[in-house]
Each structure stands twice: as C-alpha cells, then as structure tokens.
PDB file of C-alpha atoms in Angstrom:
ATOM      1  CA  UNK A   1      76.927 127.046 101.481  1.00 43.00           C
ATOM      2  CA  UNK A   2      79.627 126.259  98.820  1.00 45.00           C
ATOM      3  CA  UNK A   3      78.701 124.016  95.911  1.00 44.00           C
ATOM      4  CA  UNK A   4      80.239 120.537  96.069  1.00 47.00           C
ATOM      5  CA  UNK A   5      83.106 119.983  93.611  1.00 48.00           C
ATOM      6  CA  UNK A   6      82.361 117.278  91.052  1.00 57.00           C
ATOM      7  CA  UNK A   7      85.062 114.648  90.886  1.00 68.00           C
ATOM      8  CA  UNK A   8      86.919 114.917  87.568  1.00 78.00           C
ATOM      9  CA  UNK A   9      87.692 111.841  85.518  1.00 74.00           C
ATOM     10  CA  UNK A  10      91.325 111.584  84.325  1.00 72.00           C
ATOM     11  CA  UNK A  11      92.557 108.972  81.838  1.00 69.00           C
ATOM     12  CA  UNK A  12      96.258 109.612  82.332  1.00 67.00           C
ATOM     13  CA  UNK A  13      98.410 110.099  85.386  1.00 64.00           C
ATOM     14  CA  UNK A  14     101.810 111.819  85.153  1.00 68.00           C
ATOM     15  CA  UNK A  15     104.751 109.505  85.757  1.00 62.00           C
ATOM     16  CA  UNK A  16     107.017 112.435  86.684  1.00 67.00           C
ATOM     17  CA  UNK A  17     105.631 114.296  89.665  1.00 74.00           C
ATOM     18  CA  UNK A  18     108.146 117.127  89.908  1.00 77.00           C
ATOM     19  CA  UNK A  19     109.973 119.259  87.386  1.00 82.00           C
ATOM     20  CA  UNK A  20     113.004 121.163  88.607  1.00 82.00           C
ATOM     21  CA  UNK A  21     114.563 124.201  86.888  1.00 80.00           C
ATOM     22  CA  UNK A  22     118.196 123.875  85.843  1.00 73.00           C
ATOM     23  CA  UNK A  23     119.238 126.501  88.354  1.00 69.00           C
ATOM     24  CA  UNK A  24     117.355 126.104  91.583  1.00 63.00           C
ATOM     25  CA  UNK A  25     120.062 127.494  93.872  1.00 62.00           C
ATOM     26  CA  UNK A  26     117.541 129.848  95.502  1.00 71.00           C
ATOM     27  CA  UNK A  27     115.444 126.884  96.557  1.00 81.00           C
ATOM     28  CA  UNK A  28     112.212 128.539  95.546  1.00 87.00           C
ATOM     29  CA  UNK A  29     108.918 127.129  96.781  1.00 90.00           C
ATOM     30  CA  UNK A  30     107.341 124.629  94.365  1.00 91.00           C
ATOM     31  CA  UNK A  31     104.197 125.503  92.488  1.00 93.00           C
ATOM     32  CA  UNK A  32     101.625 122.727  92.781  1.00 93.00           C
ATOM     33  CA  UNK A  33      99.696 121.670  89.672  1.00 93.00           C
ATOM     34  CA  UNK A  34      96.828 119.381  90.583  1.00 92.00           C
ATOM     35  CA  UNK A  35      96.206 116.171  88.640  1.00 87.00           C
ATOM     36  CA  UNK A  36      92.935 117.502  87.199  1.00 91.00           C
ATOM     37  CA  UNK A  37      94.744 120.679  86.112  1.00 94.00           C
ATOM     38  CA  UNK A  38      97.416 118.491  84.478  1.00 91.00           C
ATOM     39  CA  UNK A  39      94.686 116.562  82.631  1.00 91.00           C
ATOM     40  CA  UNK A  40      93.187 119.722  81.111  1.00 94.00           C
ATOM     41  CA  UNK A  41      96.647 120.703  79.842  1.00 94.00           C
ATOM     42  CA  UNK A  42      97.170 117.217  78.411  1.00 90.00           C
ATOM     43  CA  UNK A  43      93.799 117.074  76.662  1.00 91.00           C
ATOM     44  CA  UNK A  44      93.698 120.664  75.370  1.00 94.00           C
ATOM     45  CA  UNK A  45      97.330 121.418  74.577  1.00 94.00           C
ATOM     46  CA  UNK A  46      98.762 117.952  73.917  1.00 90.00           C
ATOM     47  CA  UNK A  47      95.841 116.069  72.345  1.00 86.00           C
ATOM     48  CA  UNK A  48      94.195 119.134  70.772  1.00 91.00           C
ATOM     49  CA  UNK A  49      90.753 118.645  72.254  1.00 91.00           C
ATOM     50  CA  UNK A  50      88.272 121.468  72.217  1.00 93.00           C
ATOM     51  CA  UNK A  51      86.988 122.657  75.591  1.00 93.00           C
ATOM     52  CA  UNK A  52      83.699 120.890  74.881  1.00 92.00           C
ATOM     53  CA  UNK A  53      85.523 117.581  74.180  1.00 90.00           C
ATOM     54  CA  UNK A  54      87.647 118.021  77.271  1.00 91.00           C
ATOM     55  CA  UNK A  55      84.518 118.602  79.365  1.00 91.00           C
ATOM     56  CA  UNK A  56      82.912 115.416  77.992  1.00 87.00           C
ATOM     57  CA  UNK A  57      86.082 113.365  78.650  1.00 85.00           C
ATOM     58  CA  UNK A  58      86.470 114.672  82.230  1.00 87.00           C
ATOM     59  CA  UNK A  59      82.702 114.595  82.840  1.00 85.00           C
ATOM     60  CA  UNK A  60      82.477 118.178  84.041  1.00 89.00           C
ATOM     61  CA  UNK A  61      81.012 121.422  82.674  1.00 91.00           C
ATOM     62  CA  UNK A  62      82.786 123.334  79.923  1.00 92.00           C
ATOM     63  CA  UNK A  63      82.949 126.409  82.182  1.00 93.00           C
ATOM     64  CA  UNK A  64      84.737 124.283  84.789  1.00 93.00           C
ATOM     65  CA  UNK A  65      87.230 123.147  82.157  1.00 95.00           C
ATOM     66  CA  UNK A  66      87.851 126.768  81.174  1.00 95.00           C
ATOM     67  CA  UNK A  67      88.423 127.787  84.809  1.00 94.00           C
ATOM     68  CA  UNK A  68      90.743 124.847  85.546  1.00 95.00           C
ATOM     69  CA  UNK A  69      92.676 125.484  82.281  1.00 96.00           C
ATOM     70  CA  UNK A  70      93.265 129.147  83.067  1.00 96.00           C
ATOM     71  CA  UNK A  71      94.556 128.328  86.524  1.00 96.00           C
ATOM     72  CA  UNK A  72      96.838 125.577  85.139  1.00 95.00           C
ATOM     73  CA  UNK A  73      98.306 127.800  82.410  1.00 96.00           C
ATOM     74  CA  UNK A  74      99.017 130.553  84.954  1.00 96.00           C
ATOM     75  CA  UNK A  75     100.826 128.084  87.252  1.00 95.00           C
ATOM     76  CA  UNK A  76     102.939 126.724  84.412  1.00 94.00           C
ATOM     77  CA  UNK A  77     103.858 130.219  83.247  1.00 95.00           C
ATOM     78  CA  UNK A  78     104.878 131.242  86.789  1.00 93.00           C
ATOM     79  CA  UNK A  79     107.055 128.100  87.138  1.00 92.00           C
ATOM     80  CA  UNK A  80     108.778 128.609  83.807  1.00 90.00           C
ATOM     81  CA  UNK A  81     109.327 132.337  83.998  1.00 91.00           C
ATOM     82  CA  UNK A  82     110.148 132.676  87.705  1.00 90.00           C
ATOM     83  CA  UNK A  83     112.114 129.412  87.959  1.00 89.00           C
ATOM     84  CA  UNK A  84     109.974 127.581  90.484  1.00 91.00           C
ATOM     85  CA  UNK A  85     109.848 123.796  90.685  1.00 91.00           C
ATOM     86  CA  UNK A  86     106.543 122.431  89.397  1.00 92.00           C
ATOM     87  CA  UNK A  87     105.000 119.625  91.421  1.00 89.00           C
ATOM     88  CA  UNK A  88     101.998 117.583  90.317  1.00 88.00           C
ATOM     89  CA  UNK A  89      99.838 116.227  93.099  1.00 85.00           C
ATOM     90  CA  UNK A  90      96.401 116.314  94.660  1.00 84.00           C
ATOM     91  CA  UNK A  91      93.163 117.668  93.202  1.00 84.00           C
ATOM     92  CA  UNK A  92      89.648 116.312  92.946  1.00 83.00           C
ATOM     93  CA  UNK A  93      89.863 113.429  90.497  1.00 80.00           C
ATOM     94  CA  UNK A  94      89.305 109.735  89.878  1.00 76.00           C
ATOM     95  CA  UNK A  95      91.222 107.437  87.560  1.00 73.00           C
ATOM     96  CA  UNK A  96      89.170 106.324  84.513  1.00 69.00           C
ATOM     97  CA  UNK A  97      88.292 102.641  84.594  1.00 59.00           C
ATOM     98  CA  UNK A  98      86.651 102.487  81.167  1.00 59.00           C
ATOM     99  CA  UNK A  99      83.060 102.379  82.419  1.00 59.00           C
ATOM    100  CA  UNK A 100      82.061 105.639  80.737  1.00 59.00           C
ATOM    101  CA  UNK A 101      80.373 105.349  77.325  1.00 57.00           C
ATOM    102  CA  UNK A 102      81.891 108.674  76.193  1.00 56.00           C
ATOM    103  CA  UNK A 103      85.395 107.873  77.398  1.00 58.00           C
ATOM    104  CA  UNK A 104      87.805 109.310  74.829  1.00 53.00           C
ATOM    105  CA  UNK A 105      84.941 109.405  72.300  1.00 52.00           C
ATOM    106  CA  UNK A 106      84.764 105.676  71.676  1.00 51.00           C
ATOM    107  CA  UNK A 107      88.519 105.195  71.258  1.00 55.00           C
ATOM    108  CA  UNK A 108      89.382 104.157  74.794  1.00 59.00           C
ATOM    109  CA  UNK A 109      90.905 100.689  75.045  1.00 56.00           C
ATOM    110  CA  UNK A 110      89.868 100.572  78.710  1.00 57.00           C
ATOM    111  CA  UNK A 111      86.213 100.129  77.678  1.00 61.00           C
ATOM    112  CA  UNK A 112      86.932  96.775  76.075  1.00 62.00           C
ATOM    113  CA  UNK A 113      89.059  95.735  79.027  1.00 62.00           C
ATOM    114  CA  UNK A 114      86.401  96.806  81.541  1.00 56.00           C
ATOM    115  CA  UNK A 115      83.557  95.095  79.661  1.00 61.00           C
ATOM    116  CA  UNK A 116      85.436  91.810  79.659  1.00 63.00           C
ATOM    117  CA  UNK A 117      86.894  91.736  83.158  1.00 62.00           C
ATOM    118  CA  UNK A 118      84.009  93.370  84.990  1.00 58.00           C
ATOM    119  CA  UNK A 119      81.896  90.366  84.025  1.00 55.00           C
ATOM    120  CA  UNK A 120      84.537  87.708  84.627  1.00 62.00           C
ATOM    121  CA  UNK A 121      85.599  88.740  88.152  1.00 67.00           C
ATOM    122  CA  UNK A 122      83.430  87.357  90.936  1.00 69.00           C
ATOM    123  CA  UNK A 123      83.035  88.897  94.381  1.00 75.00           C
ATOM    124  CA  UNK A 124      85.314  86.318  96.031  1.00 86.00           C
ATOM    125  CA  UNK A 125      88.118  86.747  93.499  1.00 91.00           C
ATOM    126  CA  UNK A 126      91.372  88.584  94.202  1.00 94.00           C
ATOM    127  CA  UNK A 127      93.052  89.664  90.948  1.00 94.00           C
ATOM    128  CA  UNK A 128      96.846  89.918  90.822  1.00 96.00           C
ATOM    129  CA  UNK A 129      98.625  91.660  87.944  1.00 95.00           C
ATOM    130  CA  UNK A 130     102.315  91.039  87.224  1.00 97.00           C
ATOM    131  CA  UNK A 131     104.482  92.928  84.751  1.00 95.00           C
ATOM    132  CA  UNK A 132     105.348  90.161  82.357  1.00 95.00           C
ATOM    133  CA  UNK A 133     107.869  89.215  79.652  1.00 94.00           C
ATOM    134  CA  UNK A 134     108.769  85.634  78.615  1.00 94.00           C
ATOM    135  CA  UNK A 135     107.711  84.144  81.935  1.00 95.00           C
ATOM    136  CA  UNK A 136     109.678  86.683  83.964  1.00 96.00           C
ATOM    137  CA  UNK A 137     108.693  89.790  85.918  1.00 96.00           C
ATOM    138  CA  UNK A 138     109.435  92.737  83.616  1.00 94.00           C
ATOM    139  CA  UNK A 139     111.590  95.279  85.433  1.00 92.00           C
ATOM    140  CA  UNK A 140     110.239  98.638  84.219  1.00 89.00           C
ATOM    141  CA  UNK A 141     106.568  99.214  84.966  1.00 89.00           C
ATOM    142  CA  UNK A 142     106.230 102.181  82.605  1.00 83.00           C
ATOM    143  CA  UNK A 143     107.476 100.154  79.618  1.00 86.00           C
ATOM    144  CA  UNK A 144     105.378  97.078  80.289  1.00 89.00           C
ATOM    145  CA  UNK A 145     103.867  95.645  77.131  1.00 88.00           C
ATOM    146  CA  UNK A 146     102.002  92.777  78.811  1.00 91.00           C
ATOM    147  CA  UNK A 147     100.641  91.870  82.223  1.00 93.00           C
ATOM    148  CA  UNK A 148      99.950  88.359  83.424  1.00 95.00           C
ATOM    149  CA  UNK A 149      96.705  88.331  85.294  1.00 93.00           C
ATOM    150  CA  UNK A 150      95.996  85.782  88.042  1.00 95.00           C
ATOM    151  CA  UNK A 151      92.544  85.300  89.573  1.00 93.00           C
ATOM    152  CA  UNK A 152      92.816  83.863  93.068  1.00 95.00           C
ATOM    153  CA  UNK A 153      90.021  82.280  95.085  1.00 93.00           C
ATOM    154  CA  UNK A 154      90.474  80.815  98.545  1.00 92.00           C
ATOM    155  CA  UNK A 155      94.261  81.163  98.259  1.00 93.00           C
ATOM    156  CA  UNK A 156      94.546  79.321  94.920  1.00 94.00           C
ATOM    157  CA  UNK A 157      95.002  80.521  91.358  1.00 95.00           C
ATOM    158  CA  UNK A 158      91.836  79.551  89.459  1.00 93.00           C
ATOM    159  CA  UNK A 159      92.627  81.365  86.201  1.00 90.00           C
ATOM    160  CA  UNK A 160      95.507  83.148  84.545  1.00 92.00           C
ATOM    161  CA  UNK A 161      96.115  84.851  81.216  1.00 91.00           C
ATOM    162  CA  UNK A 162      98.484  87.321  79.533  1.00 92.00           C
ATOM    163  CA  UNK A 163      96.952  90.687  78.627  1.00 88.00           C
ATOM    164  CA  UNK A 164      98.456  93.170  76.142  1.00 85.00           C
ATOM    165  CA  UNK A 165      98.636  96.768  77.353  1.00 80.00           C
ATOM    166  CA  UNK A 166      97.803  98.102  73.889  1.00 68.00           C
ATOM    167  CA  UNK A 167     100.847 100.355  73.804  1.00 57.00           C
ATOM    168  CA  UNK A 168      99.982 102.189  77.022  1.00 54.00           C
ATOM    169  CA  UNK A 169     102.821 103.703  78.968  1.00 52.00           C
ATOM    170  CA  UNK A 170     103.582 105.154  82.374  1.00 51.00           C
ATOM    171  CA  UNK A 171     100.610 107.291  83.449  1.00 55.00           C
ATOM    172  CA  UNK A 172      97.996 105.317  81.488  1.00 71.00           C
ATOM    173  CA  UNK A 173      98.921 101.921  82.981  1.00 82.00           C
ATOM    174  CA  UNK A 174      97.366 102.599  86.387  1.00 81.00           C
ATOM    175  CA  UNK A 175      94.090 103.241  84.617  1.00 78.00           C
ATOM    176  CA  UNK A 176      94.611 100.067  82.570  1.00 81.00           C
ATOM    177  CA  UNK A 177      94.987  98.018  85.782  1.00 87.00           C
ATOM    178  CA  UNK A 178      91.975  99.766  87.294  1.00 83.00           C
ATOM    179  CA  UNK A 179      89.944  98.748  84.256  1.00 79.00           C
ATOM    180  CA  UNK A 180      91.179  95.180  84.785  1.00 83.00           C
ATOM    181  CA  UNK A 181      89.891  95.397  88.369  1.00 86.00           C
ATOM    182  CA  UNK A 182      93.301  94.411  89.650  1.00 91.00           C
ATOM    183  CA  UNK A 183      93.677  94.316  93.445  1.00 94.00           C
ATOM    184  CA  UNK A 184      97.451  93.757  93.581  1.00 96.00           C
ATOM    185  CA  UNK A 185     100.410  94.617  91.327  1.00 96.00           C
ATOM    186  CA  UNK A 186     103.699  92.728  91.499  1.00 97.00           C
ATOM    187  CA  UNK A 187     106.489  94.372  89.494  1.00 95.00           C
ATOM    188  CA  UNK A 188     110.162  95.357  89.325  1.00 93.00           C
ATOM    189  CA  UNK A 189     110.967  99.074  89.214  1.00 91.00           C
ATOM    190  CA  UNK A 190     108.212 101.674  89.226  1.00 90.00           C
ATOM    191  CA  UNK A 191     108.247 105.483  89.295  1.00 84.00           C
ATOM    192  CA  UNK A 192     106.711 107.703  91.923  1.00 82.00           C
ATOM    193  CA  UNK A 193     103.938 108.981  89.680  1.00 79.00           C
ATOM    194  CA  UNK A 194     102.747 105.490  88.864  1.00 83.00           C
ATOM    195  CA  UNK A 195     102.884 104.563  92.569  1.00 87.00           C
ATOM    196  CA  UNK A 196     100.647 107.526  93.407  1.00 83.00           C
ATOM    197  CA  UNK A 197      98.244 106.630  90.631  1.00 83.00           C
ATOM    198  CA  UNK A 198      98.027 103.019  91.809  1.00 88.00           C
ATOM    199  CA  UNK A 199      97.331 104.181  95.369  1.00 88.00           C
ATOM    200  CA  UNK A 200      94.569 106.489  94.036  1.00 83.00           C
ATOM    201  CA  UNK A 201      93.033 103.465  92.267  1.00 84.00           C
ATOM    202  CA  UNK A 202      93.242 101.310  95.427  1.00 90.00           C
ATOM    203  CA  UNK A 203      95.725  98.855  93.968  1.00 93.00           C
ATOM    204  CA  UNK A 204      98.287  97.393  96.419  1.00 95.00           C
ATOM    205  CA  UNK A 205     101.854  97.515  95.178  1.00 95.00           C
ATOM    206  CA  UNK A 206     104.654  94.992  95.686  1.00 96.00           C
ATOM    207  CA  UNK A 207     107.631  96.360  93.768  1.00 95.00           C
ATOM    208  CA  UNK A 208     111.297  95.494  93.491  1.00 94.00           C
ATOM    209  CA  UNK A 209     110.476  91.835  92.645  1.00 96.00           C
ATOM    210  CA  UNK A 210     112.356  89.873  90.008  1.00 94.00           C
ATOM    211  CA  UNK A 211     112.392  86.346  88.661  1.00 96.00           C
ATOM    212  CA  UNK A 212     109.706  83.923  87.563  1.00 97.00           C
ATOM    213  CA  UNK A 213     106.215  85.488  87.540  1.00 97.00           C
ATOM    214  CA  UNK A 214     104.324  82.314  88.489  1.00 97.00           C
ATOM    215  CA  UNK A 215     106.700  81.639  91.388  1.00 97.00           C
ATOM    216  CA  UNK A 216     106.339  85.245  92.615  1.00 97.00           C
ATOM    217  CA  UNK A 217     102.570  84.876  92.754  1.00 97.00           C
ATOM    218  CA  UNK A 218     102.956  81.588  94.560  1.00 96.00           C
ATOM    219  CA  UNK A 219     105.260  83.258  97.088  1.00 96.00           C
ATOM    220  CA  UNK A 220     102.798  86.114  97.510  1.00 96.00           C
ATOM    221  CA  UNK A 221     100.004  83.718  98.328  1.00 96.00           C
ATOM    222  CA  UNK A 222     102.289  81.898 100.780  1.00 95.00           C
ATOM    223  CA  UNK A 223     103.238  85.287 102.378  1.00 94.00           C
ATOM    224  CA  UNK A 224     106.921  84.733 101.552  1.00 96.00           C
ATOM    225  CA  UNK A 225     107.292  87.144  98.635  1.00 96.00           C
ATOM    226  CA  UNK A 226     110.412  89.324  98.905  1.00 94.00           C
ATOM    227  CA  UNK A 227     109.735  92.864  97.749  1.00 93.00           C
ATOM    228  CA  UNK A 228     110.938  96.404  98.355  1.00 91.00           C
ATOM    229  CA  UNK A 229     108.343  98.783  99.915  1.00 87.00           C
ATOM    230  CA  UNK A 230     110.585 101.747  98.975  1.00 84.00           C
ATOM    231  CA  UNK A 231     111.118 100.732  95.329  1.00 81.00           C
ATOM    232  CA  UNK A 232     112.024 103.494  92.907  1.00 70.00           C
ATOM    233  CA  UNK A 233     112.619 103.529  89.195  1.00 62.00           C
ATOM    234  CA  UNK A 234     113.827 105.893  86.500  1.00 49.00           C
ATOM    235  CA  UNK A 235     114.252 105.372  82.758  1.00 44.00           C
ATOM    236  CA  UNK A 236     117.814 104.182  83.111  1.00 37.00           C
ATOM    237  CA  UNK A 237     118.352 102.967  86.674  1.00 39.00           C
ATOM    238  CA  UNK A 238     116.578 100.978  89.292  1.00 38.00           C
ATOM    239  CA  UNK A 239     117.098 101.235  92.990  1.00 37.00           C
ATOM    240  CA  UNK A 240     116.097  98.135  94.923  1.00 37.00           C
ATOM    241  CA  UNK A 241     116.778  97.736  98.568  1.00 39.00           C
ATOM    242  CA  UNK A 242     116.834  94.604 100.631  1.00 40.00           C
ATOM    243  CA  UNK A 243     113.804  92.374 100.305  1.00 42.00           C
ATOM    244  CA  UNK A 244     110.885  92.373 102.721  1.00 44.00           C
ATOM    245  CA  UNK A 245     108.410  89.571 102.964  1.00 41.00           C
ATOM    246  CA  UNK A 246     104.654  89.805 102.784  1.00 41.00           C
ATOM    247  CA  UNK A 247     104.464  88.087 106.108  1.00 37.00           C
ATOM    248  CA  UNK A 248     106.472  90.801 107.814  1.00 36.00           C
ATOM    249  CA  UNK A 249     104.142  93.500 106.562  1.00 36.00           C
ATOM    250  CA  UNK A 250     100.886  91.610 106.871  1.00 35.00           C
ATOM    251  CA  UNK A 251     100.262  91.817 103.125  1.00 36.00           C
ATOM    252  CA  UNK A 252      99.529  88.182 102.347  1.00 35.00           C
ATOM    253  CA  UNK A 253      96.553  86.846 100.518  1.00 34.00           C
ATOM    254  CA  UNK A 254      94.091  87.529 103.307  1.00 33.00           C
ATOM    255  CA  UNK A 255      94.853  91.201 103.973  1.00 34.00           C
ATOM    256  CA  UNK A 256      95.200  92.115 100.233  1.00 36.00           C
ATOM    257  CA  UNK A 257      91.572  91.430  99.301  1.00 33.00           C
TER     258      UNK A 257
END
C-alpha cells in the first residue's frame, strides 16, 4: 500500500502560470511544474535556503525536499533546452496562513496577521476584503498595498479597517488574505495565478469591479454588485467584460458564507 503524501506548505503562489518560449512554432507539449515543485525552486534557488530550512518551511522531510527539487530542476532544464512551454499547476500543497510557529523562521508577516484576525473573527462573521486606495477599489490586485477589511454579520457591516499588505505582491497576497481569514475578495484586475491561489484558499472572487469600496461592499450585500467572472489582468492592461450581478450568479451575502 503506497504511503500517503504529506501536504506541503507553500508561502508563495506564482502569479504567472505559463512560460512560453520565444519560438513555439512546433507547438510542443507543455511541461507541468507543480506548485510544491515551484516552491522548492523559490526557496532553494531564489531565497538561498538550505534543504533543511526548506524542509522546515514546507513542513516535510529533507529527503522529500531533495526528491522534489531534483524533479523540478530536471523539468526546468527540459523546458529551457528543448523549448517546451512550462506550466505551473497542481501538486499536493496548501497555502500558508501563518499558523505555523516555524513559518519562514520567525520572519513571516502572516503570523502577526493570523494571531490578530483569528481571534477577532467570530463564527457568524463573513469577512470581505477589498483592494483599496484612497477610498476606491485599487485596480491591480498584484500591486495592492492595502486592503480594506469588512466584517459582516446578519447582512450588515459591523466592523471595517484598512490593513497594510507589508509589501507583499502577486503570489504572496493570496496567503495574506488566507491569514486574514477572508471569505470574499472584491477587486479590479487580477491575474490567473492569483485567481488559482485564491480558489485553493477557498476565497470567493468578485473581480472587474471599480469605484467606491464602501459602495461596492454595500452592493455586494444587496446582491447588486456588478463584476466580471472572467476578469483578467496583466502588468499593463486590464480586460473587463460586461458586468454581472451577484444576484444573477447566486453569490450574494447568504451563499458566500
């Protein structure tokens, strides 16, 4: 009987999910790098962790890290040398929410966020996060410097505050929202990688929204929020289709708990 695979903790989720070679005229099959494989590359090659430190951060054995790392390096080499697209998806992982005492060796901002908001959120509270700048919905999720957080009980906002993201960007923001125990995100443009990370964290997304943040939350609670279920975003352009309302999709305050 095969041994069960231990779920690997990842603190960062890639915002770009597919890398294409400059010349892909042959339409070669993509090589799939799993999210946990991506995390070992990020920790070992980008951050300079030792294999022991990587194992502690991901909460797996060092031998498992070594095996994952070897597989990941081989995939990246094959993609670069043979000109295959590299796609990042899947794997056995969970997004870090800051609950771990050894998360990033005591330097994880999510720990402070988790310790505060895990206590403050009651069972009957729905927490809505909105990308926020000067009262408006900030239009690029990956560059968000602050979120406005709304706690909702029985269809009414009972508390709100602005929270700094501590310089997090793109892939780390889904973990930030997970540490906040957010149930819903309202934002403007958002990339595919971030959308996947939010889905993995169980956070419902309402993208393609603009205008006043407070009014957007009010519209959400009234099931009249216009949003784009197919929202996409890149660094320099946003693609927003025609608005859809929460009422049409059954995503109002009752079904988003």
